[in-house]
mmCIF file of C-alpha atoms and ligand atoms in Angstrom:
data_model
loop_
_atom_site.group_PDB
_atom_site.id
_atom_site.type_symbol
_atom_site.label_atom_id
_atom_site.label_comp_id
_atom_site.label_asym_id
_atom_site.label_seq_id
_atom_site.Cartn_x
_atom_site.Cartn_y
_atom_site.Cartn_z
ATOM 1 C CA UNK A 1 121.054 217.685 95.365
ATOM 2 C CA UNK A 2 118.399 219.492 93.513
ATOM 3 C CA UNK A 3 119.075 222.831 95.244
ATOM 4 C CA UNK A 4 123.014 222.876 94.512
ATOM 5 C CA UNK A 5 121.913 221.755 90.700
ATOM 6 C CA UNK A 6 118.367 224.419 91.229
ATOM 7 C CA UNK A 7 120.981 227.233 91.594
ATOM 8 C CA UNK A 8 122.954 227.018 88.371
ATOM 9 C CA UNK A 9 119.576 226.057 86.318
ATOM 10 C CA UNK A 10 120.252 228.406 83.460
ATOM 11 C CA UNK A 11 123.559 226.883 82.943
ATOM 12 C CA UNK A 12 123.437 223.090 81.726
ATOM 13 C CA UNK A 13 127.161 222.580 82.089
ATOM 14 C CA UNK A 14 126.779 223.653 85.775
ATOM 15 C CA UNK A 15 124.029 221.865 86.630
ATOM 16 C CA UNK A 16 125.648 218.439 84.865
ATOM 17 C CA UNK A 17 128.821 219.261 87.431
ATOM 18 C CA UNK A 18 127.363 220.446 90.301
ATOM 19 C CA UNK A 19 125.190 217.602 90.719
ATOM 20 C CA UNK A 20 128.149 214.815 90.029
ATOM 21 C CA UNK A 21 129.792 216.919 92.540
ATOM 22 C CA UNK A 22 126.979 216.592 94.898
ATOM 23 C CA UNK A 23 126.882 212.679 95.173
ATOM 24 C CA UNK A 24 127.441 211.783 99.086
ATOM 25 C CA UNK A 25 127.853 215.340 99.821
ATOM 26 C CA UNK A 26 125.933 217.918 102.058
ATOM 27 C CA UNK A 27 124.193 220.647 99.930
ATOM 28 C CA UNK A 28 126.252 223.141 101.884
ATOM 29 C CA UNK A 29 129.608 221.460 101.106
ATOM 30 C CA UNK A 30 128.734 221.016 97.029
ATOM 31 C CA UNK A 31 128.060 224.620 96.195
ATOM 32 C CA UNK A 32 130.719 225.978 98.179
ATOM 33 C CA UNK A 33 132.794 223.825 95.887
ATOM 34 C CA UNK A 34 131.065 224.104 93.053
ATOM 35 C CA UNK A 35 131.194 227.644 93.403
ATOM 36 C CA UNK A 36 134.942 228.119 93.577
ATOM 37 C CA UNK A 37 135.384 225.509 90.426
ATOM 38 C CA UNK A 38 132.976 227.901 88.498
ATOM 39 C CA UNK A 39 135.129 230.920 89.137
ATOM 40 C CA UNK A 40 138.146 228.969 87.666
ATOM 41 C CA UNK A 41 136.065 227.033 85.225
ATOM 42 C CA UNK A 42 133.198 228.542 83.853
ATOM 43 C CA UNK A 43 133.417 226.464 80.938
ATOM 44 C CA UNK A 44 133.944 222.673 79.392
ATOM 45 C CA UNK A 45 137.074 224.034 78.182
ATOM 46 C CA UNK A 46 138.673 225.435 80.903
ATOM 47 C CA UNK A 47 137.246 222.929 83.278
ATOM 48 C CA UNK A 48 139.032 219.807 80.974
ATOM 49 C CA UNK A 49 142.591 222.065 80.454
ATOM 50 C CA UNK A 50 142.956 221.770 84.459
ATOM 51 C CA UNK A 51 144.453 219.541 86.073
ATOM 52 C CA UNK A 52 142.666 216.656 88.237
ATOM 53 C CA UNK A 53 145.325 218.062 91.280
ATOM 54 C CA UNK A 54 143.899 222.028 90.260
ATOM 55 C CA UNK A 55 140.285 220.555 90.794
ATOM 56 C CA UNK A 56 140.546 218.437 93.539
ATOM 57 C CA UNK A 57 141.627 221.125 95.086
ATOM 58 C CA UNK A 58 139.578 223.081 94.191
ATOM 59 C CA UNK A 59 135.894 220.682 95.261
ATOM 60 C CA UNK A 60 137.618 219.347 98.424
ATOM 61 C CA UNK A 61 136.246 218.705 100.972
ATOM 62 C CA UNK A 62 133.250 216.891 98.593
ATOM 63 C CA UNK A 63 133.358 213.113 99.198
ATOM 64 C CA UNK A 64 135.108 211.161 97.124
ATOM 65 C CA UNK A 65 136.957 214.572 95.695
ATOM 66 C CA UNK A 66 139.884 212.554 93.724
ATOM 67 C CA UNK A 67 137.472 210.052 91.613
ATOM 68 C CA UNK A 68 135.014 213.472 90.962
ATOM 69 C CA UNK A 69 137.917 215.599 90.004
ATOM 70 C CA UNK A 70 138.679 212.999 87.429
ATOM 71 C CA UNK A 71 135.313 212.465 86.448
ATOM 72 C CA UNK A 72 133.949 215.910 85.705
ATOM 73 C CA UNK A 73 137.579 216.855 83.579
ATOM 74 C CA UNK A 74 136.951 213.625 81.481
ATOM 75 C CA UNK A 75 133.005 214.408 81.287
ATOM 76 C CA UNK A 76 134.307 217.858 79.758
ATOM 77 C CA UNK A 77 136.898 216.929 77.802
ATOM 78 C CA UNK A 78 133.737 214.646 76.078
ATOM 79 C CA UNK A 79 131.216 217.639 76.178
ATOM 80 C CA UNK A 80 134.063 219.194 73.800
ATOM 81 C CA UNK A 81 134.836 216.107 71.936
ATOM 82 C CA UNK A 82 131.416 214.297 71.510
ATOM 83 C CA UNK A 83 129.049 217.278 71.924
ATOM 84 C CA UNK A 84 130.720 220.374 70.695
ATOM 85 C CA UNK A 85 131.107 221.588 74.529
ATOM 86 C CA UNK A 86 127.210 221.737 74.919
ATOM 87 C CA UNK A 87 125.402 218.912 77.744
ATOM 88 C CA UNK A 88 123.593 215.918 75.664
ATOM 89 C CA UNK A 89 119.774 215.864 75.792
ATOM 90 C CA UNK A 90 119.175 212.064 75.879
ATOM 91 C CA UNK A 91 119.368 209.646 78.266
ATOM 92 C CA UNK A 92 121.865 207.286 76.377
ATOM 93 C CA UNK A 93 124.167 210.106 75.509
ATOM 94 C CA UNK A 94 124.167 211.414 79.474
ATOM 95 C CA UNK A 95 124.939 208.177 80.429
ATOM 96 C CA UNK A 96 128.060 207.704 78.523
ATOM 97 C CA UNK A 97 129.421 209.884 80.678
ATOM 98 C CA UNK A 98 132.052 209.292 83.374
ATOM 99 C CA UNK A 99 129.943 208.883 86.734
ATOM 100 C CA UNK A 100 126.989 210.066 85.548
ATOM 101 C CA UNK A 101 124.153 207.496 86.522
ATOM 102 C CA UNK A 102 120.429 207.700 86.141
ATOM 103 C CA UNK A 103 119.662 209.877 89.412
ATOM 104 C CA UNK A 104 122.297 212.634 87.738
ATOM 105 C CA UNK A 105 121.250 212.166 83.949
ATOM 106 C CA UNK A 106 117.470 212.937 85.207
ATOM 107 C CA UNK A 107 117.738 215.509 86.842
ATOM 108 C CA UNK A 108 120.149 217.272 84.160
ATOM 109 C CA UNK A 109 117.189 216.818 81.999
ATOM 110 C CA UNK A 110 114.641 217.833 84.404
ATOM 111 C CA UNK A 111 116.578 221.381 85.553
ATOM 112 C CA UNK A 112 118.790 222.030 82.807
ATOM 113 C CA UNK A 113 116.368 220.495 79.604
ATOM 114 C CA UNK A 114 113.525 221.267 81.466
ATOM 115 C CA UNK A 115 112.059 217.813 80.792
ATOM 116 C CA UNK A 116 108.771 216.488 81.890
ATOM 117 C CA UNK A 117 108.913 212.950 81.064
ATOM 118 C CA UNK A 118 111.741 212.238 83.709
ATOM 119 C CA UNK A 119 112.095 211.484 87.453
ATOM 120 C CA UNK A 120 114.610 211.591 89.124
ATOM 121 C CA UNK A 121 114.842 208.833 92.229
ATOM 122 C CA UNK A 122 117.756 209.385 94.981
ATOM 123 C CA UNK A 123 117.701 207.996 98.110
ATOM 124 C CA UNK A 124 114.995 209.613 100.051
ATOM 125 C CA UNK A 125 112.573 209.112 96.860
ATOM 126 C CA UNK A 126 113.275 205.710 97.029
ATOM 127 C CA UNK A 127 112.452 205.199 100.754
ATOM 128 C CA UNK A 128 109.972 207.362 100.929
ATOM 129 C CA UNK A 129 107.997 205.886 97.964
ATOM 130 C CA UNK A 130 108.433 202.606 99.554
ATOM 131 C CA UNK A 131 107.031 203.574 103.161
ATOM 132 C CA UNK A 132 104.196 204.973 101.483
ATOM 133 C CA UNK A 133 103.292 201.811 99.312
ATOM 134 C CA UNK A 134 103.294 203.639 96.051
ATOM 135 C CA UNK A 135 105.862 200.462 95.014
ATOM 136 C CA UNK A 136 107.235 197.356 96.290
ATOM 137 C CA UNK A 137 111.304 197.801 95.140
ATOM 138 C CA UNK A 138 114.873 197.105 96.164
ATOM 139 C CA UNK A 139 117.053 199.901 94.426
ATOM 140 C CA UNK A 140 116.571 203.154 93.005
ATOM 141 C CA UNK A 141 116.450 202.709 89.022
ATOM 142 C CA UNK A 142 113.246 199.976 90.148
ATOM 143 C CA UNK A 143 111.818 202.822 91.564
ATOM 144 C CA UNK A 144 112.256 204.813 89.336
ATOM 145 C CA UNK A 145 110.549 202.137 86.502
ATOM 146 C CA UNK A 146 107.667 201.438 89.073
ATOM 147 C CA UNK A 147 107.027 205.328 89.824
ATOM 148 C CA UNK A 148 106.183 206.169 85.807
ATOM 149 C CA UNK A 149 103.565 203.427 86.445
ATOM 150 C CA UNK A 150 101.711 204.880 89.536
ATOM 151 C CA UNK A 151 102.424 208.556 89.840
ATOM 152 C CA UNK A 152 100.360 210.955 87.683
ATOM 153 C CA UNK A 153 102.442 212.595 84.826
ATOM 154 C CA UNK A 154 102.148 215.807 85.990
ATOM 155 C CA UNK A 155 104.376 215.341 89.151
ATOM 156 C CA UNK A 156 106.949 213.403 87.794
ATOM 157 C CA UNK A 157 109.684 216.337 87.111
ATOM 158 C CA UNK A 158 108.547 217.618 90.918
ATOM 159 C CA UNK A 159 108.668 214.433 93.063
ATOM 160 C CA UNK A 160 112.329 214.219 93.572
ATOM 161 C CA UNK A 161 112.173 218.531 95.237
ATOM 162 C CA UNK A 162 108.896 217.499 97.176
ATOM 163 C CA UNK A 163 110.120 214.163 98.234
ATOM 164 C CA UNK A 164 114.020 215.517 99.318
ATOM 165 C CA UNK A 165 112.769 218.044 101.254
ATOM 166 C CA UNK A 166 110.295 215.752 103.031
ATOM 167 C CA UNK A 167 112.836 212.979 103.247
ATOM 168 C CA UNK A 168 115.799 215.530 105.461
ATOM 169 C CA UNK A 169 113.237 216.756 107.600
ATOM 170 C CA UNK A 170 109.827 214.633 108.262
ATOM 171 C CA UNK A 171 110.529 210.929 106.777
ATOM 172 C CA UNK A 172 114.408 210.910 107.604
ATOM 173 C CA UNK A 173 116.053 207.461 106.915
ATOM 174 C CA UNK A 174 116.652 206.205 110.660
ATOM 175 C CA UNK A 175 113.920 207.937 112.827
ATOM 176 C CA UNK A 176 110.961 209.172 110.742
ATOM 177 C CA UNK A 177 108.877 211.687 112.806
ATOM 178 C CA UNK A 178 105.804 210.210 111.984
ATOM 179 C CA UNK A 179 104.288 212.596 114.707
ATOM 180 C CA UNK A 180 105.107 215.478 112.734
ATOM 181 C CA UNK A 181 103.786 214.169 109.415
ATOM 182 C CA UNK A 182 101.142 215.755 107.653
ATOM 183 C CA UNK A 183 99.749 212.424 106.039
ATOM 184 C CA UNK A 184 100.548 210.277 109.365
ATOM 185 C CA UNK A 185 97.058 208.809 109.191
ATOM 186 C CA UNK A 186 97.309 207.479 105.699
ATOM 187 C CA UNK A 187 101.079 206.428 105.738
ATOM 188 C CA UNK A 188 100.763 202.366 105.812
ATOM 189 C CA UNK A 189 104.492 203.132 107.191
ATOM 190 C CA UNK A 190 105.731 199.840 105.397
ATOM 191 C CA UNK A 191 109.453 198.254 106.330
ATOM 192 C CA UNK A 192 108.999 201.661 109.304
ATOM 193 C CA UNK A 193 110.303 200.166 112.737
ATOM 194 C CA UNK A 194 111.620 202.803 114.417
ATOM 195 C CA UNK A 195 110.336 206.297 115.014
ATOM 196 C CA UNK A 196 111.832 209.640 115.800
ATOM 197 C CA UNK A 197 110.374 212.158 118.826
HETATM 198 S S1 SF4 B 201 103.963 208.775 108.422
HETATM 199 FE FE1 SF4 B 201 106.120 208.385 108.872
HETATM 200 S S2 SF4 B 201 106.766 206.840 107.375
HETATM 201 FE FE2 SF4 B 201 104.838 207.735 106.610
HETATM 202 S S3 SF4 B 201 105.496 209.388 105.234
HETATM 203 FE FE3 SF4 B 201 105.145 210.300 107.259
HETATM 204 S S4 SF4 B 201 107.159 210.290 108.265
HETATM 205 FE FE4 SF4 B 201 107.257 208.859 106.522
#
């Protein structure tokens, strides 16, 4: 998620899109797609004057394409309305927005604010952070809450690249190569049953 967002880092209206475009999607898949909607729409303007048919065409084959079509026209029609076509800077404000939830506000504010007072927790953060012991927590957003208590300030905007990167290749959901794992000997490995070769 962070690479497809990484990419268009100058650009806070790209990186808000790209990465709503990104949920449940391969990295390869999003900025193909996010690619072609940029050439249409480079900006809230155009992107809300399409239609939701234009754009799903547009970002197929990205999961869920008809909701996210829907969801990034209304998001820009509120950039425009709301925001004077810029991206919000807060929390609260990000959130207001149609499918944007805490893992996409954060890193919007991370990449395209360039915040260092945010972390952003996906999936693999979340596991991985639980393996390791850093905290004891059932969902993301507790995670996320329990990580500004234990991590050292200086990581936080860099856990979620480290830990992503980490999480596809070495600690991978299902079959964690443990063998392969440069901190094997330390990992207490918690809620790990099954390992990869
Ligand atoms: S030792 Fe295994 S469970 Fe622990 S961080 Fe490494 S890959 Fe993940």
């Amino acid at each position: 998620m962070e690479k497809i967002a990484d990419g268009h880092a100058a650009d806070p209206f790209r990186v808000l899109i790209g990465t709503m475009l990104s949920a449940q999607t391969k990295d390869a898949v999003t900025l193909a797609a996010s690619t072609r909607l940029f050439e249409v729409a480079p900006t809230p303007k155009v992107l809300a004057g399409l239609t939701a048919r234009r754009i799903e065409r547009l970002i197929y084959p990205v999961s869920f394409y008809r909701h996210k079509a829907k969801h990034v026209k209304t998001t820009s029609r509120l950039l425009l309305s709301r925001h004077a076509g810029a991206v919000p800077t807060t929390m609260a404000e990000l959130l207001e927005l149609p499918g944007v939830g805490r893992k996409t506000a954060n890193l919007v504010l991370i990449l395209a604010h360039r915040s260092l007072s945010n972390i952003c927790v996906d999936t693999h953060v979340h596991r991985i952070s639980n393996r390791l012991g850093w905290v004891r927590t059932k969902t993301p957003d507790q995670t996320e809450q329990a990580l500004y208590e234990v991590v050292p300030r200086r990581w936080w905007p860099d856990i979620n690249r480290f830990l992503v990167t980490w999480g596809q290749n070495v600690c991978k959901p299902v079959y964690p190569v443990c063998r392969r794992c440069a901190i094997e000997d330390a990992c207490p490995r918690i809620g790990v049953t099954r390992v990869g070769k």
